[in-house]
Amino acid sequence: MIAAAIVTADWYMTLAAVLFLIGMAGLLLRNNALVMFMSVELMLNAVNLTFVAAARAHGDIGGQMAVLFVLVVAAAEVAVGLAIIVSIFRIRRTASVDDLSELSG
Amino acid sequence: MIDVSYLSAAPEMMLVLGAVAVLMVDVFAKPPPRVHGWITAAAYLAAGASIVLQWQRLGAGGGGLSFGGALVLDPWAAAVRAVLLVVAVLGTLCAWEMLAGLGRRMAEGVSLVLVATAGFMLMGASVDLVMVFIALEIGSIALYVLAGIVRSSPAGDEAAMKYFLLGAFASAIFIYGGALAYAGTGATNLFDIERFLNDYLVARPAVILIGMALLVVGMGFKVTAAPFHSWAPDVYQGAPAGVVGFMAAAAKVGGFAALVHILFIGFARYQGAWSDGLAVIAALSVVLGTLLAIGQSDVRRMLAYSGVAHAGFLLTGMTAGAPAADGLLFYLATYSVMLVGAFAAVTAVSGPAGAGSSFDEYRGLGRRSPVAAAVLALTMIAMSGMPLTTGFIGKFQMFASAWDGGYEWLVIVGLAASVAAFFFYLRLVVLMYFRPGEENGRDPDAPLPLPVTIRWVLLFSAAVTLVFGIYPGPLLGLLTRV
């Protein structure tokens, strides 16, 4: 029974790792700011899944508490991130980061 | 375990209260800018007084954990706060003209500076990975907004976007590292992690080690260590001139403050592993930062790459582990003051809200504004590590720590890079004093207006850099009680 529980948490953590890598790949490979931002959210959700799975494996409430904090931070990031994307879109009529090339040297 | 000591979070509370007061007064009274200035000054004074009280509590043998073990009151946390308070005061003075120019949105800008300072101060006091993450985000999110706060500037928007996407990416990596550390050890509190690693023989440390590596990578982004520095040049170049110095210095101090707690307390057991990792990142940062700085044609990008190299020097010292903490804070404090001073001069040249700062604008600055040119030259010389400046003493301590820690090769790499770095630092000095400014048809000798707030920042920065460069004793003594 205990062995089964550990295996279960491991599976969830593996899934979370895969989600995290998908998010990372999305952020590095896509060029639409909204999609990149969604990828970051996916990474944060992978973090949440890891926390919950580990909390379950350890029988500890701390991981579940951490998830709440990560959710709050993610919400704050959404507020600021979308505002920045909208602000850029108003000036340039595009959300592609390839067009953000004013700064370089 | 109810162990709430308000004193251990008092400086942050004062700053956040100040931010709220600025916003509320703005809503109800629509006051002139100087009222915001008084409230901000009051918040900084109250925060400073709280830090003094913390020092007294520590001197009386008090301190320790509070808020359920999330925050610690130790000399490191108190000293980091003092450094950040100085950075924030200088940064606010430097940014004042830009903030006042925001008109009706000025209160937003002022409160963001206060909140960012509070966030980075909390980073130095947090000993729980979740708390570090929240503190990091409080500071970082405020900085994303500050980078794009001048709406009319497309460069500012672009800087905000790049800073935001890469910053959020770094934060996600950091907290994933925290989640893996939690999965491996069952704790997010650094003291609990330390206890776990000391008490148990970990059969499969891979998860914990990966978690630790991700924590370092996430923080590496924030302190602009190579190869995680790609955002810094764009952000420093595009953000409004006034806030860049604050942005760069505060994030670096906060990042290193948290990294010290994470590695020296939580993962002290794995020092062998993280020392080697930090050494590699340090060598990369020093070499890449120096080489890339040489080719720049924009002063802000040059300062960004020089910041990468300086992150490398700081990491060089950190490889030695806990004994290096002494010199670390001295380096952070003096480098921050230099950086804010240099960006104060940049602000004078490119205007309070301007973006970009090409080398050509600095031709003949020695005649246009002797004060700005002299301080910029002094900070460049100090950053290159010339003796009789604080830069030399800081760098010397970092190299000494690394040498004692057995990383002789890293010291040699650092010394070689320091010599190469003279080239780009002195290039700016030569440009300011020995090259006439006749670009764009403007009068080469037209005096540059220097707002009084910027003049104060310049003079303070120069004084600290020189006085403590010649007599480092007092400041070293104060910061090495850490």
Coordinates of C-alpha atoms in Angstrom, one line a residue:
Chain A
M1 CA 0.0 0.0 0.0
I2 CA 2.8 2.4 1.0
A3 CA 4.8 1.4 -2.1
A4 CA 1.8 2.0 -4.3
A5 CA 1.4 5.5 -2.8
I6 CA 5.0 6.4 -3.5
V7 CA 4.7 5.1 -7.1
T8 CA 1.6 7.3 -7.6
A9 CA 3.4 10.4 -6.4
D10 CA 6.3 9.6 -8.6
W11 CA 4.0 9.3 -11.6
Y12 CA 2.5 12.7 -10.9
M13 CA 5.9 14.3 -10.5
T14 CA 7.0 12.8 -13.8
L15 CA 3.9 14.2 -15.5
A16 CA 4.7 17.6 -13.9
A17 CA 8.2 17.4 -15.2
V18 CA 6.9 16.7 -18.7
L19 CA 4.5 19.6 -18.4
F20 CA 7.3 21.9 -17.2
L21 CA 9.5 20.9 -20.1
I22 CA 6.6 21.5 -22.6
G23 CA 6.1 25.0 -21.0
M24 CA 9.8 25.7 -21.3
A25 CA 9.9 24.6 -24.9
G26 CA 6.9 26.7 -25.6
L27 CA 8.5 29.8 -24.1
L28 CA 11.7 29.3 -26.0
L29 CA 10.3 28.3 -29.4
R30 CA 7.1 30.3 -29.9
N31 CA 7.2 33.9 -30.8
N32 CA 3.7 35.1 -29.9
A33 CA 3.8 36.9 -26.5
L34 CA 0.5 35.5 -25.4
V35 CA 1.6 31.9 -26.2
M36 CA 4.9 32.5 -24.4
F37 CA 3.0 33.8 -21.5
M38 CA 0.7 30.8 -21.5
S39 CA 3.8 28.6 -21.5
V40 CA 4.9 30.3 -18.3
E41 CA 1.5 29.6 -16.7
L42 CA 1.9 25.9 -17.8
M43 CA 5.3 25.8 -16.0
L44 CA 3.8 27.3 -12.9
N45 CA 1.0 24.7 -13.0
A46 CA 3.6 21.9 -13.3
V47 CA 5.1 23.4 -10.1
N48 CA 1.8 23.2 -8.4
L49 CA 1.3 19.6 -9.4
T50 CA 4.8 18.7 -8.1
F51 CA 4.0 20.5 -4.8
V52 CA 0.7 18.6 -4.4
A53 CA 2.1 15.3 -5.3
A54 CA 5.0 15.7 -3.0
A55 CA 2.7 16.9 -0.2
R56 CA 0.7 13.8 -0.7
A57 CA 3.8 11.6 -0.6
H58 CA 5.2 13.2 2.5
G59 CA 1.8 13.5 4.2
D60 CA 2.6 17.1 4.8
I61 CA 0.3 20.1 4.4
G62 CA 3.1 22.5 3.5
G63 CA 3.2 21.7 -0.2
Q64 CA -0.5 22.3 -0.5
M65 CA -0.1 25.7 1.2
A66 CA 2.7 26.5 -1.2
V67 CA 0.3 25.9 -4.1
L68 CA -2.0 28.6 -2.9
F69 CA 0.9 31.1 -2.8
V70 CA 2.0 30.1 -6.3
L71 CA -1.5 30.6 -7.6
V72 CA -1.7 34.0 -6.1
V73 CA 1.6 35.0 -7.6
A74 CA 0.6 33.6 -11.0
A75 CA -2.6 35.7 -10.8
A76 CA -0.5 38.8 -10.1
E77 CA 1.8 38.0 -13.0
V78 CA -1.3 37.6 -15.3
A79 CA -2.5 41.1 -14.3
V80 CA 0.8 42.7 -15.1
G81 CA 1.7 40.6 -18.1
L82 CA -1.5 41.1 -19.9
A83 CA -1.3 44.8 -19.3
I84 CA 2.1 44.9 -20.8
I85 CA 1.0 42.9 -23.8
V86 CA -2.0 45.1 -24.4
S87 CA 0.1 48.2 -24.1
I88 CA 2.5 46.8 -26.7
F89 CA -0.3 45.8 -29.0
R90 CA -1.8 49.3 -28.9
I91 CA 1.3 50.8 -30.2
R92 CA 2.4 48.2 -32.6
R93 CA -0.7 46.2 -33.5
T94 CA 1.1 42.9 -33.0
A95 CA 1.9 40.6 -30.2
S96 CA 4.8 38.9 -31.9
V97 CA 8.1 39.2 -30.0
D98 CA 10.0 39.0 -33.3
D99 CA 8.9 42.6 -34.0
L100 CA 10.3 43.7 -30.7
S101 CA 13.7 44.6 -32.1
E102 CA 14.2 48.2 -31.2
L103 CA 16.6 47.4 -28.5
S104 CA 19.8 45.7 -29.6
G105 CA 23.4 46.4 -30.1
Chain B
M1 CA 3.9 27.8 16.9
I2 CA 2.8 31.4 17.1
D3 CA 6.0 33.4 17.0
V4 CA 5.2 36.7 15.3
S5 CA 7.9 39.3 15.9
Y6 CA 6.7 42.4 14.0
L7 CA 10.2 43.9 14.3
S8 CA 11.6 41.3 12.0
A9 CA 9.4 42.6 9.2
A10 CA 9.1 46.2 10.3
P11 CA 11.1 47.9 7.6
E12 CA 9.1 46.2 4.9
M13 CA 5.9 47.1 6.7
M14 CA 6.9 50.8 6.8
L15 CA 7.7 50.8 3.1
V16 CA 4.4 49.2 2.2
L17 CA 2.5 51.5 4.5
G18 CA 4.3 54.4 2.7
A19 CA 3.2 53.0 -0.7
V20 CA -0.4 52.7 0.4
A21 CA -0.3 56.2 1.9
V22 CA 1.1 57.6 -1.4
L23 CA -1.7 55.9 -3.3
M24 CA -4.5 56.9 -0.9
V25 CA -3.4 60.5 -0.6
D26 CA -3.3 60.6 -4.4
V27 CA -6.8 59.3 -4.7
F28 CA -8.3 61.7 -2.2
A29 CA -6.2 64.9 -2.4
K30 CA -4.5 64.9 -5.8
P31 CA -1.4 66.6 -4.2
P32 CA 1.6 68.2 -5.9
P33 CA 4.7 66.0 -6.3
R34 CA 6.4 67.3 -3.2
V35 CA 3.7 65.8 -1.0
H36 CA 4.6 62.3 -2.4
G37 CA 8.2 63.2 -1.7
W38 CA 7.5 63.9 1.9
I39 CA 5.5 60.7 2.4
T40 CA 8.3 58.7 0.6
A41 CA 10.9 60.3 2.8
A42 CA 8.9 59.5 5.9
A43 CA 8.6 55.9 4.8
Y44 CA 12.3 55.6 4.3
L45 CA 13.0 57.3 7.6
A46 CA 10.7 54.9 9.4
A47 CA 12.2 51.9 7.6
G48 CA 15.7 53.2 8.6
A49 CA 14.6 53.5 12.2
S50 CA 13.3 50.0 12.1
I51 CA 16.6 48.7 10.8
V52 CA 18.4 50.5 13.7
L53 CA 16.0 48.9 16.1
Q54 CA 16.8 45.5 14.5
W55 CA 20.5 46.1 15.0
Q56 CA 19.9 46.9 18.6
R57 CA 17.8 43.8 19.1
L58 CA 20.5 41.7 17.5
G59 CA 23.2 43.4 19.6
A60 CA 21.2 42.5 22.7
G61 CA 21.3 38.8 21.6
G62 CA 17.8 38.8 20.2
G63 CA 16.6 37.9 16.7
G64 CA 15.9 34.5 15.3
L65 CA 13.0 33.0 13.4
S66 CA 9.5 34.5 13.3
F67 CA 6.3 34.2 11.3
G68 CA 6.3 30.4 11.5
G69 CA 9.9 30.2 10.5
A70 CA 9.4 32.1 7.2
L71 CA 11.5 35.1 8.2
V72 CA 14.8 35.3 10.1
L73 CA 16.2 38.3 11.9
D74 CA 20.0 37.8 11.6
P75 CA 22.8 40.3 11.0
W76 CA 22.7 39.3 7.3
A77 CA 19.0 40.2 6.9
A78 CA 19.5 43.5 8.7
A79 CA 22.6 44.5 6.8
V80 CA 21.0 43.6 3.4
R81 CA 18.1 45.9 4.4
A82 CA 20.4 48.7 5.2
V83 CA 22.1 48.4 1.8
L84 CA 18.8 48.2 0.0
L85 CA 17.5 51.2 1.8
V86 CA 20.5 53.3 0.6
V87 CA 20.0 52.0 -2.9
A88 CA 16.3 52.8 -2.7
V89 CA 16.9 56.4 -1.4
L90 CA 19.5 57.0 -4.1
G91 CA 17.3 55.4 -6.8
T92 CA 14.3 57.4 -5.8
L93 CA 16.3 60.7 -6.0
C94 CA 17.6 59.6 -9.3
A95 CA 14.2 58.7 -10.7
W96 CA 12.4 61.7 -9.1
E97 CA 12.3 63.8 -12.2
M98 CA 11.0 60.9 -14.3
L99 CA 8.4 60.1 -11.6
A100 CA 7.3 63.7 -11.3
G101 CA 6.9 63.8 -15.1
L102 CA 4.4 61.0 -15.0
G103 CA 1.7 63.5 -14.0
R104 CA -1.4 61.9 -12.7
R105 CA 0.3 58.5 -12.6
M106 CA 3.1 59.7 -10.4
A107 CA 1.7 58.0 -7.3
E108 CA 1.8 54.6 -9.1
G109 CA 5.5 55.0 -9.9
V110 CA 6.5 56.1 -6.4
S111 CA 4.6 53.3 -4.7
L112 CA 6.1 50.8 -7.1
V113 CA 9.6 51.8 -6.1
L114 CA 8.6 51.5 -2.4
V115 CA 7.0 48.1 -2.9
A116 CA 9.9 46.8 -5.0
T117 CA 12.3 47.8 -2.2
A118 CA 10.2 46.0 0.4
G119 CA 10.2 42.9 -1.8
F120 CA 13.9 42.7 -2.2
M121 CA 14.4 43.5 1.5
L122 CA 12.2 40.5 2.3
M123 CA 14.4 38.3 0.0
G124 CA 17.3 38.9 2.4
A125 CA 15.2 37.9 5.4
S126 CA 13.4 34.9 4.0
V127 CA 14.5 31.4 5.0
D128 CA 11.6 29.6 3.4
L129 CA 11.7 28.8 -0.3
V130 CA 8.0 29.8 -0.7
M131 CA 8.7 33.0 1.1
V132 CA 11.7 33.7 -1.0
F133 CA 9.6 33.2 -4.1
I134 CA 6.9 35.6 -2.9
A135 CA 9.5 38.2 -1.9
L136 CA 11.2 37.8 -5.3
E137 CA 7.9 38.3 -7.1
I138 CA 6.9 41.3 -5.0
G139 CA 10.1 42.9 -6.1
S140 CA 10.2 41.7 -9.7
I141 CA 6.6 42.4 -10.7
A142 CA 7.0 46.0 -9.4
L143 CA 10.1 46.3 -11.6
Y144 CA 8.4 44.9 -14.7
V145 CA 5.9 47.7 -14.4
L146 CA 8.5 50.3 -13.7
A147 CA 10.4 49.3 -16.8
G148 CA 7.4 50.3 -18.9
I149 CA 5.9 53.0 -16.9
V150 CA 6.6 55.8 -19.4
R151 CA 3.8 54.9 -21.8
S152 CA 4.9 57.1 -24.7
S153 CA 8.1 55.2 -25.0
P154 CA 8.0 52.2 -27.3
A155 CA 11.5 51.2 -26.1
G156 CA 10.1 51.2 -22.5
D157 CA 7.3 48.9 -23.5
E158 CA 9.7 46.6 -25.2
A159 CA 12.0 46.5 -22.2
A160 CA 9.0 45.8 -19.9
M161 CA 7.9 42.9 -22.2
K162 CA 11.3 41.3 -22.4
Y163 CA 11.9 41.8 -18.7
F164 CA 8.5 40.3 -17.9
L165 CA 8.7 37.2 -20.1
L166 CA 12.2 36.3 -19.0
G167 CA 11.6 37.3 -15.4
A168 CA 8.4 35.2 -15.2
F169 CA 10.3 32.3 -16.8
A170 CA 13.1 32.6 -14.3
S171 CA 10.6 32.8 -11.4
A172 CA 8.9 29.6 -12.7
I173 CA 12.3 27.8 -12.8
F174 CA 13.1 29.0 -9.3
I175 CA 9.9 27.8 -7.8
Y176 CA 10.1 24.5 -9.7
G177 CA 13.5 24.1 -8.0
G178 CA 11.8 24.8 -4.7
A179 CA 9.1 22.2 -5.5
L180 CA 11.7 19.6 -6.3
A181 CA 13.6 20.4 -3.1
Y182 CA 10.4 19.9 -1.3
A183 CA 9.7 16.7 -3.0
G184 CA 13.2 15.4 -2.0
T185 CA 13.3 16.7 1.5
G186 CA 9.7 17.2 2.6
A187 CA 10.4 20.8 3.7
T188 CA 10.5 24.3 2.1
N189 CA 12.1 25.9 5.2
L190 CA 15.8 26.2 4.7
F191 CA 16.6 25.2 8.3
D192 CA 14.4 22.1 7.9
I193 CA 16.1 21.2 4.6
E194 CA 19.5 21.6 6.3
R195 CA 18.4 19.4 9.2
F196 CA 17.0 16.8 6.8
L197 CA 20.2 16.7 4.8
N198 CA 22.3 16.4 7.9
D199 CA 20.2 13.8 9.7
Y200 CA 19.5 11.4 6.8
L201 CA 21.6 9.7 4.3
V202 CA 19.8 10.5 1.1
A203 CA 19.9 7.4 -1.1
R204 CA 18.9 9.2 -4.3
P205 CA 19.9 12.8 -4.1
A206 CA 19.2 13.5 -7.8
V207 CA 15.9 15.2 -7.2
I208 CA 17.3 17.4 -4.5
L209 CA 20.4 18.3 -6.6
I210 CA 18.3 19.1 -9.6
G211 CA 16.1 21.3 -7.4
M212 CA 19.1 23.1 -6.0
A213 CA 20.5 23.6 -9.5
L214 CA 17.1 25.1 -10.7
L215 CA 17.1 27.4 -7.6
V216 CA 20.5 28.7 -8.6
V217 CA 19.5 29.1 -12.3
G218 CA 16.4 31.0 -11.4
M219 CA 18.3 33.3 -9.1
G220 CA 21.0 33.5 -11.7
F221 CA 18.5 35.2 -14.1
K222 CA 17.7 37.8 -11.5
V223 CA 21.3 38.7 -10.7
T224 CA 22.2 38.6 -14.5
A225 CA 24.8 35.9 -14.3
A226 CA 25.8 34.4 -17.6
P227 CA 24.4 32.5 -19.5
F228 CA 21.1 33.8 -18.0
H229 CA 21.8 37.5 -18.7
S230 CA 20.2 38.0 -22.1
W231 CA 17.5 40.2 -20.9
A232 CA 19.6 42.7 -19.0
P233 CA 21.1 44.8 -21.9
D234 CA 17.7 45.3 -23.5
V235 CA 16.0 46.2 -20.3
Y236 CA 18.7 48.6 -19.1
Q237 CA 18.7 50.2 -22.5
G238 CA 15.0 50.5 -22.9
A239 CA 13.7 51.3 -19.4
P240 CA 13.4 55.0 -18.3
A241 CA 16.9 56.2 -17.4
G242 CA 15.9 57.3 -13.9
V243 CA 15.0 53.9 -12.6
V244 CA 17.6 51.7 -14.3
G245 CA 20.2 52.1 -11.6
F246 CA 17.7 51.2 -8.9
M247 CA 16.4 48.3 -10.9
A248 CA 19.8 46.8 -11.6
A249 CA 21.2 47.3 -8.1
A250 CA 18.2 46.3 -6.0
A251 CA 17.6 43.1 -8.0
K252 CA 21.2 42.1 -7.7
V253 CA 21.4 42.8 -3.9
G254 CA 18.1 40.9 -3.3
G255 CA 19.1 38.0 -5.5
F256 CA 22.4 37.5 -3.9
A257 CA 20.9 38.0 -0.4
A258 CA 18.5 35.1 -1.0
L259 CA 21.1 33.0 -2.7
V260 CA 23.3 33.2 0.3
H261 CA 20.6 32.0 2.6
I262 CA 19.6 29.2 0.2
L263 CA 23.0 27.8 -0.4
F264 CA 24.8 28.6 2.9
I265 CA 22.0 27.4 5.1
G266 CA 19.7 25.1 3.2
F267 CA 22.1 23.3 1.0
A268 CA 25.3 23.7 3.1
R269 CA 25.6 19.9 3.0
Y270 CA 26.0 19.9 -0.8
Q271 CA 28.6 22.6 -0.9
G272 CA 30.9 20.5 -3.0
A273 CA 28.3 20.3 -5.7
W274 CA 27.2 24.0 -5.7
S275 CA 30.7 25.4 -5.4
D276 CA 31.7 23.8 -8.6
G277 CA 28.4 24.9 -10.3
L278 CA 28.9 28.5 -9.1
A279 CA 32.5 28.4 -10.3
V280 CA 31.4 27.5 -13.8
I281 CA 28.7 30.2 -13.9
A282 CA 31.1 32.7 -12.4
A283 CA 33.8 32.0 -15.0
L284 CA 31.2 32.2 -17.8
S285 CA 29.8 35.5 -16.4
V286 CA 33.2 37.1 -16.0
V287 CA 34.4 36.2 -19.4
L288 CA 31.2 36.7 -21.4
G289 CA 30.4 39.9 -19.5
T290 CA 33.8 41.4 -20.2
L291 CA 34.0 40.3 -23.8
L292 CA 30.5 41.5 -24.8
A293 CA 30.9 44.8 -22.9
I294 CA 33.9 45.6 -25.1
G295 CA 31.9 45.7 -28.3
Q296 CA 29.0 47.8 -27.1
S297 CA 28.1 51.2 -28.6
D298 CA 25.6 52.1 -25.9
V299 CA 26.7 53.1 -22.4
R300 CA 23.7 51.3 -20.8
R301 CA 24.3 48.1 -22.6
M302 CA 28.0 48.3 -21.7
L303 CA 26.9 48.8 -18.0
A304 CA 24.6 45.8 -18.3
Y305 CA 27.4 43.6 -19.6
S306 CA 29.7 44.9 -16.9
G307 CA 27.0 44.0 -14.4
V308 CA 27.2 40.4 -15.8
A309 CA 30.9 40.4 -15.1
H310 CA 30.3 41.8 -11.6
A311 CA 27.8 39.1 -10.9
G312 CA 30.6 36.7 -11.9
F313 CA 33.0 38.3 -9.4
L314 CA 30.4 38.0 -6.7
L315 CA 29.8 34.4 -7.5
T316 CA 33.6 33.9 -7.6
G317 CA 33.6 34.8 -3.9
M318 CA 30.6 32.7 -3.1
T319 CA 32.3 29.5 -4.2
A320 CA 34.2 29.6 -0.9
G321 CA 30.9 29.2 1.0
A322 CA 30.0 30.8 4.3
P323 CA 33.4 32.5 4.9
A324 CA 32.9 34.6 1.8
A325 CA 29.7 36.2 3.1
D326 CA 31.9 38.8 4.8
G327 CA 33.2 40.4 1.6
L328 CA 30.1 39.7 -0.4
L329 CA 27.9 42.3 1.2
F330 CA 30.7 44.9 1.1
Y331 CA 31.0 44.2 -2.7
L332 CA 27.3 44.3 -3.2
A333 CA 26.9 47.6 -1.2
T334 CA 29.8 49.4 -2.9
Y335 CA 29.0 48.1 -6.4
S336 CA 25.3 49.2 -6.0
V337 CA 26.3 52.7 -5.0
M338 CA 28.7 52.9 -8.0
L339 CA 26.0 51.6 -10.3
V340 CA 23.4 54.0 -9.1
G341 CA 26.0 56.8 -9.4
A342 CA 26.8 55.8 -13.0
F343 CA 23.2 55.6 -13.9
A344 CA 22.6 59.0 -12.3
A345 CA 25.1 60.4 -14.8
V346 CA 23.4 58.5 -17.6
T347 CA 20.1 60.0 -16.5
A348 CA 21.6 63.5 -16.7
V349 CA 22.8 62.8 -20.2
S350 CA 19.8 60.9 -21.8
G351 CA 17.0 62.8 -19.9
P352 CA 14.9 61.4 -17.0
A353 CA 12.6 59.3 -19.1
G354 CA 14.9 58.6 -22.1
A355 CA 15.9 55.3 -23.6
G356 CA 19.2 54.4 -25.0
S357 CA 22.5 56.2 -24.4
S358 CA 25.0 55.9 -27.3
F359 CA 28.6 56.5 -26.6
D360 CA 28.5 59.6 -28.9
E361 CA 26.3 61.4 -26.5
Y362 CA 29.2 61.3 -24.0
R363 CA 31.8 63.0 -26.2
G364 CA 33.1 66.1 -24.5
L365 CA 30.9 65.5 -21.4
G366 CA 33.9 66.7 -19.3
R367 CA 33.3 70.2 -20.5
R368 CA 29.5 70.1 -20.6
S369 CA 29.0 68.8 -17.1
P370 CA 32.2 68.5 -15.0
V371 CA 30.4 67.0 -12.1
A372 CA 28.6 64.2 -14.0
A373 CA 31.7 63.4 -16.1
A374 CA 33.9 63.3 -13.0
V375 CA 31.6 61.0 -11.1
L376 CA 31.0 58.8 -14.1
A377 CA 34.7 58.5 -14.7
L378 CA 35.3 57.7 -11.0
T379 CA 32.6 55.0 -11.0
M380 CA 34.1 53.5 -14.2
I381 CA 37.5 53.4 -12.7
A382 CA 36.1 51.9 -9.5
M383 CA 34.2 49.2 -11.4
S384 CA 37.4 48.3 -13.2
G385 CA 38.9 47.6 -9.8
M386 CA 41.5 50.3 -9.6
P387 CA 43.2 50.6 -6.1
L388 CA 42.1 53.4 -3.8
T389 CA 38.4 52.8 -4.8
T390 CA 35.9 50.5 -3.2
G391 CA 35.9 48.4 -6.4
F392 CA 39.4 47.2 -5.7
I393 CA 38.7 46.2 -2.1
G394 CA 35.6 44.4 -3.0
K395 CA 37.2 42.5 -5.9
F396 CA 40.3 41.7 -3.8
Q397 CA 38.1 40.1 -1.1
M398 CA 36.2 38.0 -3.7
F399 CA 39.5 36.8 -5.2
A400 CA 40.9 36.1 -1.7
S401 CA 37.9 34.0 -0.8
A402 CA 38.0 32.0 -4.0
W403 CA 41.7 31.4 -3.7
D404 CA 41.4 30.2 -0.1
G405 CA 38.5 28.0 -1.3
G406 CA 40.8 26.2 -3.7
Y407 CA 39.5 27.9 -7.0
E408 CA 42.8 29.3 -8.1
W409 CA 41.9 28.9 -11.8
L410 CA 38.8 31.1 -11.2
V411 CA 40.9 33.8 -9.7
I412 CA 43.2 33.8 -12.7
V413 CA 40.3 34.0 -15.1
G414 CA 38.9 36.9 -13.0
L415 CA 42.2 38.7 -13.0
A416 CA 42.6 38.3 -16.8
A417 CA 39.1 39.6 -17.3
S418 CA 39.7 42.6 -15.0
V419 CA 42.7 43.6 -17.1
A420 CA 40.6 43.3 -20.3
A421 CA 37.8 45.3 -18.7
F422 CA 40.0 48.4 -18.4
F423 CA 39.6 48.8 -22.1
F424 CA 35.9 49.5 -22.1
Y425 CA 35.8 51.3 -18.8
L426 CA 38.5 53.7 -19.8
R427 CA 37.2 54.1 -23.4
L428 CA 34.2 56.0 -21.9
V429 CA 36.6 58.1 -19.7
V430 CA 38.7 59.0 -22.8
L431 CA 35.5 59.8 -24.8
M432 CA 34.3 62.2 -22.1
Y433 CA 37.6 64.1 -21.7
F434 CA 39.6 63.9 -24.8
R435 CA 37.1 63.7 -27.7
P436 CA 35.3 66.8 -28.7
G437 CA 31.5 66.6 -28.9
E438 CA 30.3 68.0 -32.2
E439 CA 27.6 65.4 -33.1
N440 CA 24.3 66.4 -34.5
G441 CA 25.1 70.0 -34.9
R442 CA 24.6 70.9 -31.3
D443 CA 26.9 73.3 -29.4
P444 CA 29.6 71.0 -28.1
D445 CA 30.1 73.1 -25.0
A446 CA 26.5 73.7 -24.1
P447 CA 26.3 73.0 -20.3
L448 CA 24.2 70.0 -19.4
P449 CA 21.5 70.8 -16.9
L450 CA 22.0 68.8 -13.7
P451 CA 18.9 68.5 -11.5
V452 CA 19.7 68.9 -7.8
T453 CA 18.5 65.4 -6.9
I454 CA 20.8 63.9 -9.4
R455 CA 23.7 66.1 -8.2
W456 CA 23.2 64.7 -4.7
V457 CA 23.2 61.1 -5.9
L458 CA 26.4 61.7 -7.9
L459 CA 28.2 63.4 -5.0
F460 CA 27.1 60.7 -2.5
S461 CA 28.2 57.9 -4.8
A462 CA 31.5 59.5 -5.4
A463 CA 32.1 60.1 -1.7
V464 CA 31.3 56.5 -0.8
T465 CA 33.5 55.1 -3.6
L466 CA 36.5 57.2 -2.7
V467 CA 36.2 57.5 1.1
F468 CA 35.6 53.8 1.7
G469 CA 38.1 53.0 -1.0
I470 CA 40.8 54.7 0.9
Y471 CA 39.6 53.9 4.5
P472 CA 37.5 50.7 4.0
G473 CA 37.9 49.9 7.7
P474 CA 34.6 51.3 9.1
L475 CA 32.3 50.0 6.4
L476 CA 34.1 46.6 6.3
G477 CA 33.8 46.4 10.0
L478 CA 30.1 47.2 9.9
L479 CA 29.3 44.8 7.1
T480 CA 31.5 41.9 8.2
R481 CA 29.7 41.5 11.5
V482 CA 27.3 39.7 9.2

